PDB file of C-alpha atoms and ligand atoms in Angstrom:
ATOM      1  CA  MET A   1       3.966 -20.458  13.329  1.00 74.00           C
ATOM      2  CA  THR A   2       2.235 -23.199  11.289  1.00 82.00           C
ATOM      3  CA  PRO A   3       1.108 -21.557   8.054  1.00 92.00           C
ATOM      4  CA  THR A   4      -2.601 -21.519   7.178  1.00 96.00           C
ATOM      5  CA  VAL A   5      -1.731 -22.009   3.527  1.00 97.00           C
ATOM      6  CA  SER A   6       1.383 -23.693   2.236  1.00 97.00           C
ATOM      7  CA  ALA A   7       1.956 -23.982  -1.520  1.00 98.00           C
ATOM      8  CA  SER A   8       4.893 -25.183  -3.565  1.00 98.00           C
ATOM      9  CA  GLY A   9       5.653 -25.211  -7.266  1.00 98.00           C
ATOM     10  CA  LEU A  10       2.174 -24.204  -8.478  1.00 98.00           C
ATOM     11  CA  GLY A  11       1.994 -23.982 -12.248  1.00 98.00           C
ATOM     12  CA  LEU A  12      -0.905 -23.443 -14.648  1.00 98.00           C
ATOM     13  CA  ARG A  13      -0.996 -22.835 -18.386  1.00 97.00           C
ATOM     14  CA  TYR A  14      -3.829 -21.550 -20.554  1.00 95.00           C
ATOM     15  CA  GLY A  15      -2.721 -22.714 -23.998  1.00 93.00           C
ATOM     16  CA  GLY A  16       0.525 -20.861 -24.644  1.00 90.00           C
ATOM     17  CA  THR A  17       0.118 -18.541 -21.633  1.00 93.00           C
ATOM     18  CA  ARG A  18       1.922 -19.480 -18.444  1.00 94.00           C
ATOM     19  CA  ALA A  19      -0.513 -17.932 -15.938  1.00 97.00           C
ATOM     20  CA  LEU A  20       1.278 -19.455 -12.903  1.00 98.00           C
ATOM     21  CA  ASP A  21       4.956 -20.333 -13.009  1.00 96.00           C
ATOM     22  CA  ASP A  22       6.438 -22.223 -10.051  1.00 97.00           C
ATOM     23  CA  VAL A  23       4.614 -20.294  -7.317  1.00 98.00           C
ATOM     24  CA  SER A  24       5.497 -21.200  -3.732  1.00 98.00           C
ATOM     25  CA  LEU A  25       4.209 -19.364  -0.691  1.00 97.00           C
ATOM     26  CA  ARG A  26       3.193 -19.646   2.937  1.00 97.00           C
ATOM     27  CA  LEU A  27       0.388 -17.559   4.386  1.00 97.00           C
ATOM     28  CA  THR A  28      -0.116 -16.825   8.083  1.00 96.00           C
ATOM     29  CA  PRO A  29      -2.888 -14.958   9.953  1.00 96.00           C
ATOM     30  CA  GLY A  30      -3.304 -11.279   9.069  1.00 96.00           C
ATOM     31  CA  VAL A  31      -3.846  -9.600   5.696  1.00 97.00           C
ATOM     32  CA  THR A  32      -1.381 -10.419   2.898  1.00 98.00           C
ATOM     33  CA  GLY A  33      -1.614  -8.176  -0.169  1.00 98.00           C
ATOM     34  CA  LEU A  34      -1.140  -9.530  -3.687  1.00 98.00           C
ATOM     35  CA  ILE A  35      -0.267  -6.862  -6.247  1.00 97.00           C
ATOM     36  CA  GLY A  36       0.847  -6.997  -9.856  1.00 95.00           C
ATOM     37  CA  PRO A  37       0.010  -5.604 -13.290  1.00 94.00           C
ATOM     38  CA  ASN A  38      -2.976  -6.790 -15.374  1.00 92.00           C
ATOM     39  CA  GLY A  39      -2.425 -10.353 -16.496  1.00 93.00           C
ATOM     40  CA  ALA A  40       0.198 -11.054 -13.785  1.00 95.00           C
ATOM     41  CA  GLY A  41      -1.664 -14.186 -12.654  1.00 96.00           C
ATOM     42  CA  LYS A  42      -3.256 -12.850  -9.444  1.00 97.00           C
ATOM     43  CA  THR A  43      -6.806 -14.034 -10.175  1.00 96.00           C
ATOM     44  CA  THR A  44      -5.475 -17.380 -11.377  1.00 97.00           C
ATOM     45  CA  LEU A  45      -3.540 -17.857  -8.121  1.00 98.00           C
ATOM     46  CA  LEU A  46      -6.600 -16.934  -6.036  1.00 97.00           C
ATOM     47  CA  ARG A  47      -8.809 -19.284  -8.045  1.00 96.00           C
ATOM     48  CA  VAL A  48      -6.359 -22.148  -7.551  1.00 97.00           C
ATOM     49  CA  LEU A  49      -6.112 -21.525  -3.794  1.00 97.00           C
ATOM     50  CA  ALA A  50      -9.921 -21.236  -3.590  1.00 95.00           C
ATOM     51  CA  THR A  51     -10.131 -24.658  -5.361  1.00 95.00           C
ATOM     52  CA  ALA A  52     -12.150 -23.114  -8.217  1.00 93.00           C
ATOM     53  CA  VAL A  53      -9.593 -24.407 -10.757  1.00 95.00           C
ATOM     54  CA  PRO A  54      -6.897 -27.079 -10.333  1.00 95.00           C
ATOM     55  CA  ALA A  55      -3.221 -26.261 -10.938  1.00 96.00           C
ATOM     56  CA  ASP A  56      -1.362 -28.311 -13.593  1.00 97.00           C
ATOM     57  CA  THR A  57       1.637 -28.789 -11.298  1.00 97.00           C
ATOM     58  CA  GLY A  58       2.559 -28.305  -7.645  1.00 98.00           C
ATOM     59  CA  ALA A  59       0.607 -28.797  -4.444  1.00 97.00           C
ATOM     60  CA  PHE A  60      -0.859 -26.841  -1.547  1.00 97.00           C
ATOM     61  CA  THR A  61      -2.651 -27.277   1.745  1.00 96.00           C
ATOM     62  CA  VAL A  62      -5.146 -25.075   3.573  1.00 97.00           C
ATOM     63  CA  LEU A  63      -5.281 -25.527   7.352  1.00 95.00           C
ATOM     64  CA  GLY A  64      -3.618 -28.894   6.862  1.00 94.00           C
ATOM     65  CA  HIS A  65      -6.104 -30.131   4.241  1.00 96.00           C
ATOM     66  CA  ASP A  66      -4.924 -31.186   0.805  1.00 95.00           C
ATOM     67  CA  PRO A  67      -7.344 -30.377  -2.045  1.00 95.00           C
ATOM     68  CA  ALA A  68      -5.765 -33.003  -4.317  1.00 93.00           C
ATOM     69  CA  THR A  69      -8.453 -35.502  -3.261  1.00 93.00           C
ATOM     70  CA  SER A  70     -12.188 -34.844  -3.422  1.00 93.00           C
ATOM     71  CA  ALA A  71     -12.571 -35.326   0.366  1.00 94.00           C
ATOM     72  CA  GLY A  72      -9.664 -32.915   0.968  1.00 94.00           C
ATOM     73  CA  ARG A  73     -11.191 -30.410  -1.459  1.00 93.00           C
ATOM     74  CA  GLN A  74     -14.421 -30.489   0.486  1.00 92.00           C
ATOM     75  CA  ASP A  75     -12.511 -29.929   3.752  1.00 93.00           C
ATOM     76  CA  VAL A  76     -10.722 -26.935   2.221  1.00 94.00           C
ATOM     77  CA  ARG A  77     -13.981 -25.473   0.863  1.00 92.00           C
ATOM     78  CA  ARG A  78     -15.593 -25.729   4.279  1.00 89.00           C
ATOM     79  CA  ARG A  79     -12.810 -23.580   5.714  1.00 92.00           C
ATOM     80  CA  LEU A  80     -12.506 -20.903   3.098  1.00 94.00           C
ATOM     81  CA  GLY A  81     -14.391 -17.772   2.104  1.00 95.00           C
ATOM     82  CA  TYR A  82     -13.990 -16.468  -1.440  1.00 94.00           C
ATOM     83  CA  LEU A  83     -14.989 -13.072  -2.806  1.00 93.00           C
ATOM     84  CA  PRO A  84     -14.462 -13.418  -6.585  1.00 91.00           C
ATOM     85  CA  GLN A  85     -13.723 -10.495  -8.920  1.00 86.00           C
ATOM     86  CA  THR A  86     -17.299 -10.492 -10.207  1.00 80.00           C
ATOM     87  CA  PRO A  87     -19.639 -11.878  -7.531  1.00 75.00           C
ATOM     88  CA  GLY A  88     -22.600 -13.548  -9.243  1.00 78.00           C
ATOM     89  CA  PHE A  89     -25.456 -11.630  -7.649  1.00 76.00           C
ATOM     90  CA  HIS A  90     -29.018 -12.156  -8.691  1.00 81.00           C
ATOM     91  CA  PRO A  91     -30.126  -8.485  -8.746  1.00 78.00           C
ATOM     92  CA  ASP A  92     -33.665  -9.290  -7.598  1.00 86.00           C
ATOM     93  CA  PHE A  93     -32.423 -11.099  -4.501  1.00 91.00           C
ATOM     94  CA  THR A  94     -32.316  -9.187  -1.234  1.00 94.00           C
ATOM     95  CA  SER A  95     -29.015  -9.193   0.656  1.00 93.00           C
ATOM     96  CA  PHE A  96     -30.508 -11.672   3.084  1.00 94.00           C
ATOM     97  CA  GLU A  97     -31.696 -14.002   0.307  1.00 94.00           C
ATOM     98  CA  PHE A  98     -28.329 -13.891  -1.461  1.00 93.00           C
ATOM     99  CA  VAL A  99     -26.263 -14.594   1.655  1.00 94.00           C
ATOM    100  CA  ASP A 100     -28.758 -17.270   2.702  1.00 95.00           C
ATOM    101  CA  TYR A 101     -28.360 -18.910  -0.708  1.00 92.00           C
ATOM    102  CA  VAL A 102     -24.571 -18.942  -0.271  1.00 91.00           C
ATOM    103  CA  ALA A 103     -25.040 -20.376   3.245  1.00 93.00           C
ATOM    104  CA  ILE A 104     -27.116 -23.232   1.776  1.00 92.00           C
ATOM    105  CA  LEU A 105     -24.310 -23.948  -0.714  1.00 89.00           C
ATOM    106  CA  LYS A 106     -21.938 -23.960   2.252  1.00 88.00           C
ATOM    107  CA  GLU A 107     -24.027 -26.800   3.714  1.00 87.00           C
ATOM    108  CA  LEU A 108     -25.630 -24.913   6.604  1.00 90.00           C
ATOM    109  CA  THR A 109     -28.688 -27.127   6.546  1.00 87.00           C
ATOM    110  CA  ASP A 110     -30.402 -26.178   9.827  1.00 92.00           C
ATOM    111  CA  ARG A 111     -32.695 -23.303   8.826  1.00 94.00           C
ATOM    112  CA  GLY A 112     -32.745 -21.527  12.213  1.00 95.00           C
ATOM    113  CA  ALA A 113     -28.961 -21.710  12.707  1.00 95.00           C
ATOM    114  CA  ARG A 114     -28.401 -20.691   9.097  1.00 96.00           C
ATOM    115  CA  HIS A 115     -30.615 -17.607   9.370  1.00 96.00           C
ATOM    116  CA  ARG A 116     -28.823 -16.595  12.585  1.00 96.00           C
ATOM    117  CA  GLU A 117     -25.485 -16.917  10.754  1.00 95.00           C
ATOM    118  CA  VAL A 118     -26.781 -14.847   7.805  1.00 96.00           C
ATOM    119  CA  ARG A 119     -27.925 -12.094  10.190  1.00 95.00           C
ATOM    120  CA  ARG A 120     -24.563 -12.247  12.015  1.00 95.00           C
ATOM    121  CA  VAL A 121     -22.438 -11.768   8.882  1.00 95.00           C
ATOM    122  CA  LEU A 122     -24.714  -9.006   7.560  1.00 95.00           C
ATOM    123  CA  GLU A 123     -24.354  -7.214  10.929  1.00 93.00           C
ATOM    124  CA  GLU A 124     -20.594  -7.724  10.733  1.00 91.00           C
ATOM    125  CA  VAL A 125     -20.445  -5.745   7.474  1.00 91.00           C
ATOM    126  CA  ASP A 126     -22.966  -3.158   8.781  1.00 88.00           C
ATOM    127  CA  LEU A 127     -25.802  -4.182   6.504  1.00 88.00           C
ATOM    128  CA  GLY A 128     -28.189  -5.448   9.169  1.00 85.00           C
ATOM    129  CA  ASP A 129     -30.587  -2.552   8.520  1.00 85.00           C
ATOM    130  CA  VAL A 130     -30.874  -3.123   4.767  1.00 85.00           C
ATOM    131  CA  ARG A 131     -30.976  -6.908   4.683  1.00 85.00           C
ATOM    132  CA  GLY A 132     -34.473  -6.871   3.133  1.00 87.00           C
ATOM    133  CA  LYS A 133     -33.502  -4.472   0.323  1.00 88.00           C
ATOM    134  CA  ARG A 134     -33.007  -5.777  -3.200  1.00 91.00           C
ATOM    135  CA  ILE A 135     -29.348  -5.918  -4.274  1.00 90.00           C
ATOM    136  CA  LYS A 136     -30.057  -3.875  -7.425  1.00 89.00           C
ATOM    137  CA  LYS A 137     -31.106  -0.958  -5.166  1.00 90.00           C
ATOM    138  CA  LEU A 138     -27.830  -0.953  -3.212  1.00 89.00           C
ATOM    139  CA  SER A 139     -24.757   1.223  -3.936  1.00 87.00           C
ATOM    140  CA  GLY A 140     -21.563  -0.376  -5.302  1.00 86.00           C
ATOM    141  CA  GLY A 141     -19.943  -0.184  -1.865  1.00 87.00           C
ATOM    142  CA  MET A 142     -22.908  -1.914  -0.228  1.00 90.00           C
ATOM    143  CA  ARG A 143     -22.911  -4.647  -2.875  1.00 90.00           C
ATOM    144  CA  GLN A 144     -19.265  -5.364  -2.161  1.00 89.00           C
ATOM    145  CA  ARG A 145     -20.161  -5.609   1.526  1.00 91.00           C
ATOM    146  CA  VAL A 146     -22.894  -8.145   0.662  1.00 93.00           C
ATOM    147  CA  ALA A 147     -20.253 -10.162  -1.213  1.00 93.00           C
ATOM    148  CA  LEU A 148     -17.927  -9.929   1.795  1.00 94.00           C
ATOM    149  CA  ALA A 149     -20.737 -11.063   4.112  1.00 94.00           C
ATOM    150  CA  ALA A 150     -21.287 -14.090   1.852  1.00 94.00           C
ATOM    151  CA  ALA A 151     -17.556 -14.905   2.036  1.00 95.00           C
ATOM    152  CA  LEU A 152     -17.658 -14.665   5.851  1.00 95.00           C
ATOM    153  CA  VAL A 153     -20.446 -17.245   6.241  1.00 96.00           C
ATOM    154  CA  GLY A 154     -19.289 -20.061   8.515  1.00 94.00           C
ATOM    155  CA  ASP A 155     -16.376 -18.031   9.952  1.00 94.00           C
ATOM    156  CA  PRO A 156     -13.724 -19.334   7.497  1.00 96.00           C
ATOM    157  CA  GLY A 157     -10.080 -19.535   8.601  1.00 96.00           C
ATOM    158  CA  PHE A 158      -8.880 -18.506   5.138  1.00 97.00           C
ATOM    159  CA  LEU A 159     -10.439 -15.597   3.259  1.00 97.00           C
ATOM    160  CA  VAL A 160      -9.648 -14.907  -0.416  1.00 97.00           C
ATOM    161  CA  LEU A 161     -10.577 -11.436  -1.705  1.00 96.00           C
ATOM    162  CA  ASP A 162     -10.132 -10.631  -5.407  1.00 95.00           C
ATOM    163  CA  GLU A 163      -9.902  -6.869  -5.967  1.00 94.00           C
ATOM    164  CA  PRO A 164     -12.772  -6.036  -3.607  1.00 91.00           C
ATOM    165  CA  THR A 165     -12.102  -2.278  -3.600  1.00 88.00           C
ATOM    166  CA  VAL A 166     -12.163  -1.805  -7.379  1.00 86.00           C
ATOM    167  CA  GLY A 167     -14.705   0.794  -8.502  1.00 82.00           C
ATOM    168  CA  LEU A 168     -15.381   2.088  -4.987  1.00 85.00           C
ATOM    169  CA  ASP A 169     -15.167   5.803  -4.186  1.00 87.00           C
ATOM    170  CA  PRO A 170     -12.613   6.895  -1.537  1.00 89.00           C
ATOM    171  CA  GLU A 171     -15.142   6.879   1.303  1.00 88.00           C
ATOM    172  CA  GLN A 172     -16.467   3.419   0.405  1.00 87.00           C
ATOM    173  CA  ARG A 173     -12.910   2.166  -0.003  1.00 89.00           C
ATOM    174  CA  MET A 174     -11.976   3.422   3.442  1.00 90.00           C
ATOM    175  CA  ARG A 175     -15.037   1.729   4.937  1.00 89.00           C
ATOM    176  CA  PHE A 176     -14.194  -1.491   3.120  1.00 90.00           C
ATOM    177  CA  ARG A 177     -10.616  -1.312   4.381  1.00 93.00           C
ATOM    178  CA  GLU A 178     -11.898  -1.201   7.958  1.00 93.00           C
ATOM    179  CA  LEU A 179     -13.911  -4.356   7.294  1.00 93.00           C
ATOM    180  CA  ILE A 180     -10.959  -6.177   5.710  1.00 95.00           C
ATOM    181  CA  ALA A 181      -8.745  -5.246   8.676  1.00 95.00           C
ATOM    182  CA  GLN A 182     -11.444  -6.533  11.035  1.00 93.00           C
ATOM    183  CA  ALA A 183     -11.761  -9.751   9.011  1.00 93.00           C
ATOM    184  CA  GLY A 184      -7.967 -10.191   9.220  1.00 94.00           C
ATOM    185  CA  GLU A 185      -7.926 -10.267  13.015  1.00 93.00           C
ATOM    186  CA  GLY A 186      -6.974 -13.842  13.840  1.00 90.00           C
ATOM    187  CA  ARG A 187      -7.763 -14.975  10.300  1.00 96.00           C
ATOM    188  CA  THR A 188      -5.622 -15.426   7.180  1.00 97.00           C
ATOM    189  CA  VAL A 189      -6.693 -13.080   4.381  1.00 98.00           C
ATOM    190  CA  LEU A 190      -5.222 -12.965   0.876  1.00 98.00           C
ATOM    191  CA  LEU A 191      -6.189  -9.681  -0.775  1.00 97.00           C
ATOM    192  CA  SER A 192      -5.588  -9.039  -4.468  1.00 97.00           C
ATOM    193  CA  THR A 193      -5.574  -5.326  -5.283  1.00 94.00           C
ATOM    194  CA  HIS A 194      -4.275  -2.702  -7.684  1.00 91.00           C
ATOM    195  CA  GLN A 195      -4.262  -0.128  -4.887  1.00 91.00           C
ATOM    196  CA  THR A 196      -0.822   0.219  -3.346  1.00 93.00           C
ATOM    197  CA  GLU A 197      -2.478   2.290  -0.572  1.00 92.00           C
ATOM    198  CA  ASP A 198      -4.563  -0.752   0.391  1.00 92.00           C
ATOM    199  CA  VAL A 199      -1.323  -2.657   0.852  1.00 95.00           C
ATOM    200  CA  ALA A 200       0.449   0.144   2.731  1.00 94.00           C
ATOM    201  CA  MET A 201      -2.491   0.644   5.092  1.00 92.00           C
ATOM    202  CA  LEU A 202      -3.727  -2.895   5.666  1.00 95.00           C
ATOM    203  CA  CYS A 203      -1.190  -5.589   5.012  1.00 97.00           C
ATOM    204  CA  HIS A 204       1.409  -7.195   7.243  1.00 96.00           C
ATOM    205  CA  ARG A 205       2.917  -8.770   4.177  1.00 97.00           C
ATOM    206  CA  VAL A 206       2.918  -8.228   0.431  1.00 98.00           C
ATOM    207  CA  LEU A 207       3.495 -10.446  -2.591  1.00 98.00           C
ATOM    208  CA  VAL A 208       4.308  -8.846  -5.945  1.00 97.00           C
ATOM    209  CA  MET A 209       3.440 -10.954  -8.974  1.00 97.00           C
ATOM    210  CA  ALA A 210       4.416 -10.482 -12.610  1.00 95.00           C
ATOM    211  CA  GLY A 211       4.468 -12.935 -15.512  1.00 94.00           C
ATOM    212  CA  GLY A 212       2.962 -15.701 -13.343  1.00 96.00           C
ATOM    213  CA  ARG A 213       5.767 -15.540 -10.770  1.00 97.00           C
ATOM    214  CA  ILE A 214       6.206 -14.101  -7.301  1.00 97.00           C
ATOM    215  CA  ARG A 215       8.762 -11.316  -7.671  1.00 96.00           C
ATOM    216  CA  PHE A 216       8.746 -10.080  -4.094  1.00 97.00           C
ATOM    217  CA  ASP A 217       7.611 -11.567  -0.782  1.00 97.00           C
ATOM    218  CA  GLY A 218       8.132  -9.475   2.336  1.00 97.00           C
ATOM    219  CA  THR A 219       6.721  -6.698   4.493  1.00 97.00           C
ATOM    220  CA  PRO A 220       5.364  -3.432   3.029  1.00 97.00           C
ATOM    221  CA  ALA A 221       8.300  -1.638   4.730  1.00 97.00           C
ATOM    222  CA  GLU A 222      10.769  -3.938   2.937  1.00 98.00           C
ATOM    223  CA  LEU A 223       9.080  -3.262  -0.410  1.00 97.00           C
ATOM    224  CA  THR A 224       9.292   0.487   0.223  1.00 97.00           C
ATOM    225  CA  GLU A 225      12.954   0.054   1.236  1.00 97.00           C
ATOM    226  CA  ARG A 226      13.716  -1.346  -2.242  1.00 96.00           C
ATOM    227  CA  ALA A 227      13.315   2.204  -3.558  1.00 96.00           C
ATOM    228  CA  ALA A 228      15.592   3.809  -0.954  1.00 96.00           C
ATOM    229  CA  GLY A 229      18.146   5.974  -2.739  1.00 96.00           C
ATOM    230  CA  ARG A 230      16.270   5.539  -6.063  1.00 95.00           C
ATOM    231  CA  VAL A 231      13.811   8.452  -5.884  1.00 96.00           C
ATOM    232  CA  TRP A 232      14.960  12.019  -6.399  1.00 96.00           C
ATOM    233  CA  SER A 233      13.772  15.484  -7.204  1.00 95.00           C
ATOM    234  CA  SER A 234      14.969  17.734 -10.050  1.00 94.00           C
ATOM    235  CA  ALA A 235      13.952  20.955 -11.759  1.00 93.00           C
ATOM    236  CA  GLU A 236      13.452  19.142 -15.112  1.00 90.00           C
ATOM    237  CA  ARG A 237      12.515  15.521 -15.832  1.00 88.00           C
ATOM    238  CA  ASP A 238      15.673  13.448 -15.502  1.00 87.00           C
ATOM    239  CA  PRO A 239      16.161  11.649 -18.858  1.00 87.00           C
ATOM    240  CA  GLY A 240      17.784   8.719 -17.023  1.00 85.00           C
ATOM    241  CA  ALA A 241      14.692   8.082 -14.852  1.00 91.00           C
ATOM    242  CA  LYS A 242      12.420   5.016 -15.327  1.00 90.00           C
ATOM    243  CA  ALA A 243       9.489   7.277 -14.459  1.00 89.00           C
ATOM    244  CA  GLY A 244       9.312  10.979 -13.741  1.00 90.00           C
ATOM    245  CA  TRP A 245       6.529  13.523 -13.390  1.00 91.00           C
ATOM    246  CA  ARG A 246       6.034  17.141 -12.409  1.00 93.00           C
ATOM    247  CA  THR A 247       4.500  17.326  -8.953  1.00 93.00           C
ATOM    248  CA  GLY A 248       2.125  19.964  -7.610  1.00 93.00           C
ATOM    249  CA  THR A 249       5.065  21.977  -6.288  1.00 92.00           C
ATOM    250  CA  GLY A 250       6.512  22.339  -9.816  1.00 93.00           C
ATOM    251  CA  THR A 251       9.595  20.102  -9.328  1.00 94.00           C
ATOM    252  CA  PHE A 252       9.972  16.671 -10.924  1.00 94.00           C
ATOM    253  CA  ARG A 253       9.862  13.435  -8.942  1.00 95.00           C
ATOM    254  CA  ASN A 254      12.055  10.791 -10.598  1.00 95.00           C
ATOM    255  CA  VAL A 255      12.289   7.064  -9.942  1.00 94.00           C
ATOM    256  CA  GLY A 256      15.190   4.921 -11.173  1.00 93.00           C
ATOM    257  CA  THR A 257      18.948   5.275 -10.824  1.00 92.00           C
ATOM    258  CA  PRO A 258      19.789   8.810  -9.670  1.00 94.00           C
ATOM    259  CA  PRO A 259      22.807  10.785 -10.883  1.00 93.00           C
ATOM    260  CA  ALA A 260      25.575  11.540  -8.355  1.00 92.00           C
ATOM    261  CA  GLY A 261      24.627  14.225  -5.874  1.00 93.00           C
ATOM    262  CA  ALA A 262      20.883  13.962  -6.636  1.00 94.00           C
ATOM    263  CA  ASP A 263      18.404  15.454  -4.181  1.00 95.00           C
ATOM    264  CA  LEU A 264      16.997  12.166  -2.789  1.00 96.00           C
ATOM    265  CA  LEU A 265      13.365  11.852  -1.671  1.00 96.00           C
ATOM    266  CA  GLU A 266      11.621   9.537   0.795  1.00 96.00           C
ATOM    267  CA  PRO A 267      10.371   6.506  -1.197  1.00 96.00           C
ATOM    268  CA  THR A 268       6.814   5.169  -1.062  1.00 96.00           C
ATOM    269  CA  LEU A 269       5.568   1.588  -1.344  1.00 97.00           C
ATOM    270  CA  GLU A 270       4.459   2.412  -4.894  1.00 95.00           C
ATOM    271  CA  ASP A 271       8.044   3.357  -5.818  1.00 95.00           C
ATOM    272  CA  GLY A 272       9.266   0.014  -4.430  1.00 96.00           C
ATOM    273  CA  TYR A 273       6.556  -1.786  -6.392  1.00 96.00           C
ATOM    274  CA  LEU A 274       7.394  -0.007  -9.690  1.00 94.00           C
ATOM    275  CA  LEU A 275      11.098  -0.729  -9.307  1.00 94.00           C
ATOM    276  CA  THR A 276      10.407  -4.388  -8.444  1.00 95.00           C
ATOM    277  CA  LEU A 277       8.392  -4.721 -11.658  1.00 93.00           C
ATOM    278  CA  ASP A 278      11.116  -2.969 -13.583  1.00 90.00           C
ATOM    279  CA  ASP A 279      13.769  -5.333 -12.175  1.00 85.00           C
ATOM    280  CA  ALA A 280      11.504  -8.318 -13.004  1.00 83.00           C
ATOM    281  CA  GLY A 281      11.093  -6.989 -16.578  1.00 79.00           C
ATOM    282  CA  ALA A 282      14.860  -6.804 -16.940  1.00 56.00           C
ATOM    283  CA  GLU A 283      15.164 -10.403 -15.698  1.00 55.00           C
ATOM    284  CA  VAL A 284      12.530 -11.641 -18.177  1.00 49.00           C
ATOM    285  CA  ALA A 285      14.223  -9.780 -21.035  1.00 46.00           C
ATOM    286  CA  ALA A 286      17.692 -11.123 -20.124  1.00 40.00           C
TER     287      ALA A 286
HETATM  288  N1  LIG B   1      -9.738 -18.702 -18.763  1.00 81.38           N
HETATM  289  C1  LIG B   1      -8.625 -18.264 -19.380  1.00 81.38           C
HETATM  290  N2  LIG B   1      -8.320 -18.671 -20.637  1.00 81.38           N
HETATM  291  C2  LIG B   1      -7.189 -18.240 -21.246  1.00 81.38           C
HETATM  292  N3  LIG B   1      -6.296 -17.399 -20.699  1.00 81.38           N
HETATM  293  C3  LIG B   1      -6.554 -16.953 -19.451  1.00 81.38           C
HETATM  294  C4  LIG B   1      -7.728 -17.348 -18.731  1.00 81.38           C
HETATM  295  N4  LIG B   1      -7.711 -16.736 -17.514  1.00 81.38           N
HETATM  296  C5  LIG B   1      -6.582 -15.998 -17.490  1.00 81.38           C
HETATM  297  N5  LIG B   1      -5.887 -16.119 -18.641  1.00 81.38           N
HETATM  298  C6  LIG B   1      -4.590 -15.498 -18.953  1.00 81.38           C
HETATM  299  O1  LIG B   1      -3.695 -15.832 -17.896  1.00 81.38           O
HETATM  300  C7  LIG B   1      -2.891 -14.716 -17.536  1.00 81.38           C
HETATM  301  C8  LIG B   1      -3.114 -14.375 -16.053  1.00 81.38           C
HETATM  302  O2  LIG B   1      -4.445 -13.863 -15.899  1.00 81.38           O
HETATM  303  P1  LIG B   1      -5.055 -13.429 -14.499  1.00 81.38           P
HETATM  304  O3  LIG B   1      -6.485 -13.074 -14.725  1.00 81.38           O
HETATM  305  O4  LIG B   1      -4.750 -14.463 -13.486  1.00 81.38           O
HETATM  306  O5  LIG B   1      -4.200 -12.109 -14.169  1.00 81.38           O
HETATM  307  P2  LIG B   1      -4.495 -10.966 -13.097  1.00 81.38           P
HETATM  308  O6  LIG B   1      -3.177 -10.646 -12.484  1.00 81.38           O
HETATM  309  O7  LIG B   1      -5.576 -11.372 -12.189  1.00 81.38           O
HETATM  310  O8  LIG B   1      -4.978  -9.756 -14.000  1.00 81.38           O
HETATM  311  P3  LIG B   1      -6.021  -8.559 -13.633  1.00 81.38           P
HETATM  312  O9  LIG B   1      -5.292  -7.664 -12.671  1.00 81.38           O
HETATM  313  O10 LIG B   1      -6.241  -7.915 -14.975  1.00 81.38           O
HETATM  314  O11 LIG B   1      -7.254  -9.186 -13.059  1.00 81.38           O
HETATM  315  C9  LIG B   1      -3.275 -13.591 -18.484  1.00 81.38           C
HETATM  316  O12 LIG B   1      -2.366 -13.599 -19.563  1.00 81.38           O
HETATM  317  C10 LIG B   1      -4.668 -13.970 -18.939  1.00 81.38           C
HETATM  318  O13 LIG B   1      -4.939 -13.443 -20.221  1.00 81.38           O
END
């Protein structure tokens, strides 16, 4: 399958900080999760791919367009939707006015067609009924849906979502997950998140980032598999474990290298993620 996004050797430094270090990836339709600790470089990678900031080194294409030239950048921007970490809402705008404003920036110049598109995307995120309400009167979950609607204007082939479920309660998060899954049907979505459940429930593929580098690139099942044989239960916290905690049943759940004969447990994606970070830490320290 021809990838929607193809990147090789992306690098970016902020002074002495290497925010991106030789990042190469290929993204295909469906939802790809991007997880990593604070400061891993996730937002920087999304901003580069969304053409909000240029990389110092490397190159990438989106749907065959190369943003290295200003014409190519414009082609990429016409085909992408970006939900940044902090969407710049004007609180006095209504949802309709905000999405319409974004649609103008996206060069939808015909007023009638633009308004139809704004209504369509607001319906798509289930906000058709409140489109005349001021954004400051909406709940956090609804605001995130307004931001998603704005990103969906023009039916982009590549959708970049930067931690869209942060700060949402479980019900709102679930609702938002449904919308992301819907948006990922036939479209390439790159979703940055701190929620391993988002990845387990939504993504066909997951990238783990740490220290500006991709440390894992595979399916959620493969990430979970990394922890097979490395999670075990014990009556007391195992001193050899990387992490261990008393569970609700009173026994300890340990993650790391088990002693011989340990009572092994089924791993989760989060276990695979923690061990991947731990292995990456060891590599950096070596
Ligand atoms: N504008 C900037 N100026 C200087 N340093 C920056 C800037 N933006 C990011 N950084 C640094 O680059 C590194 C990567 O940051 P980035 O925001 O991409 O990480 P992240 O994985 O998105 O983190 P988080 O999960 O906290 O959002 C960090 O060390 C950060 O402090």
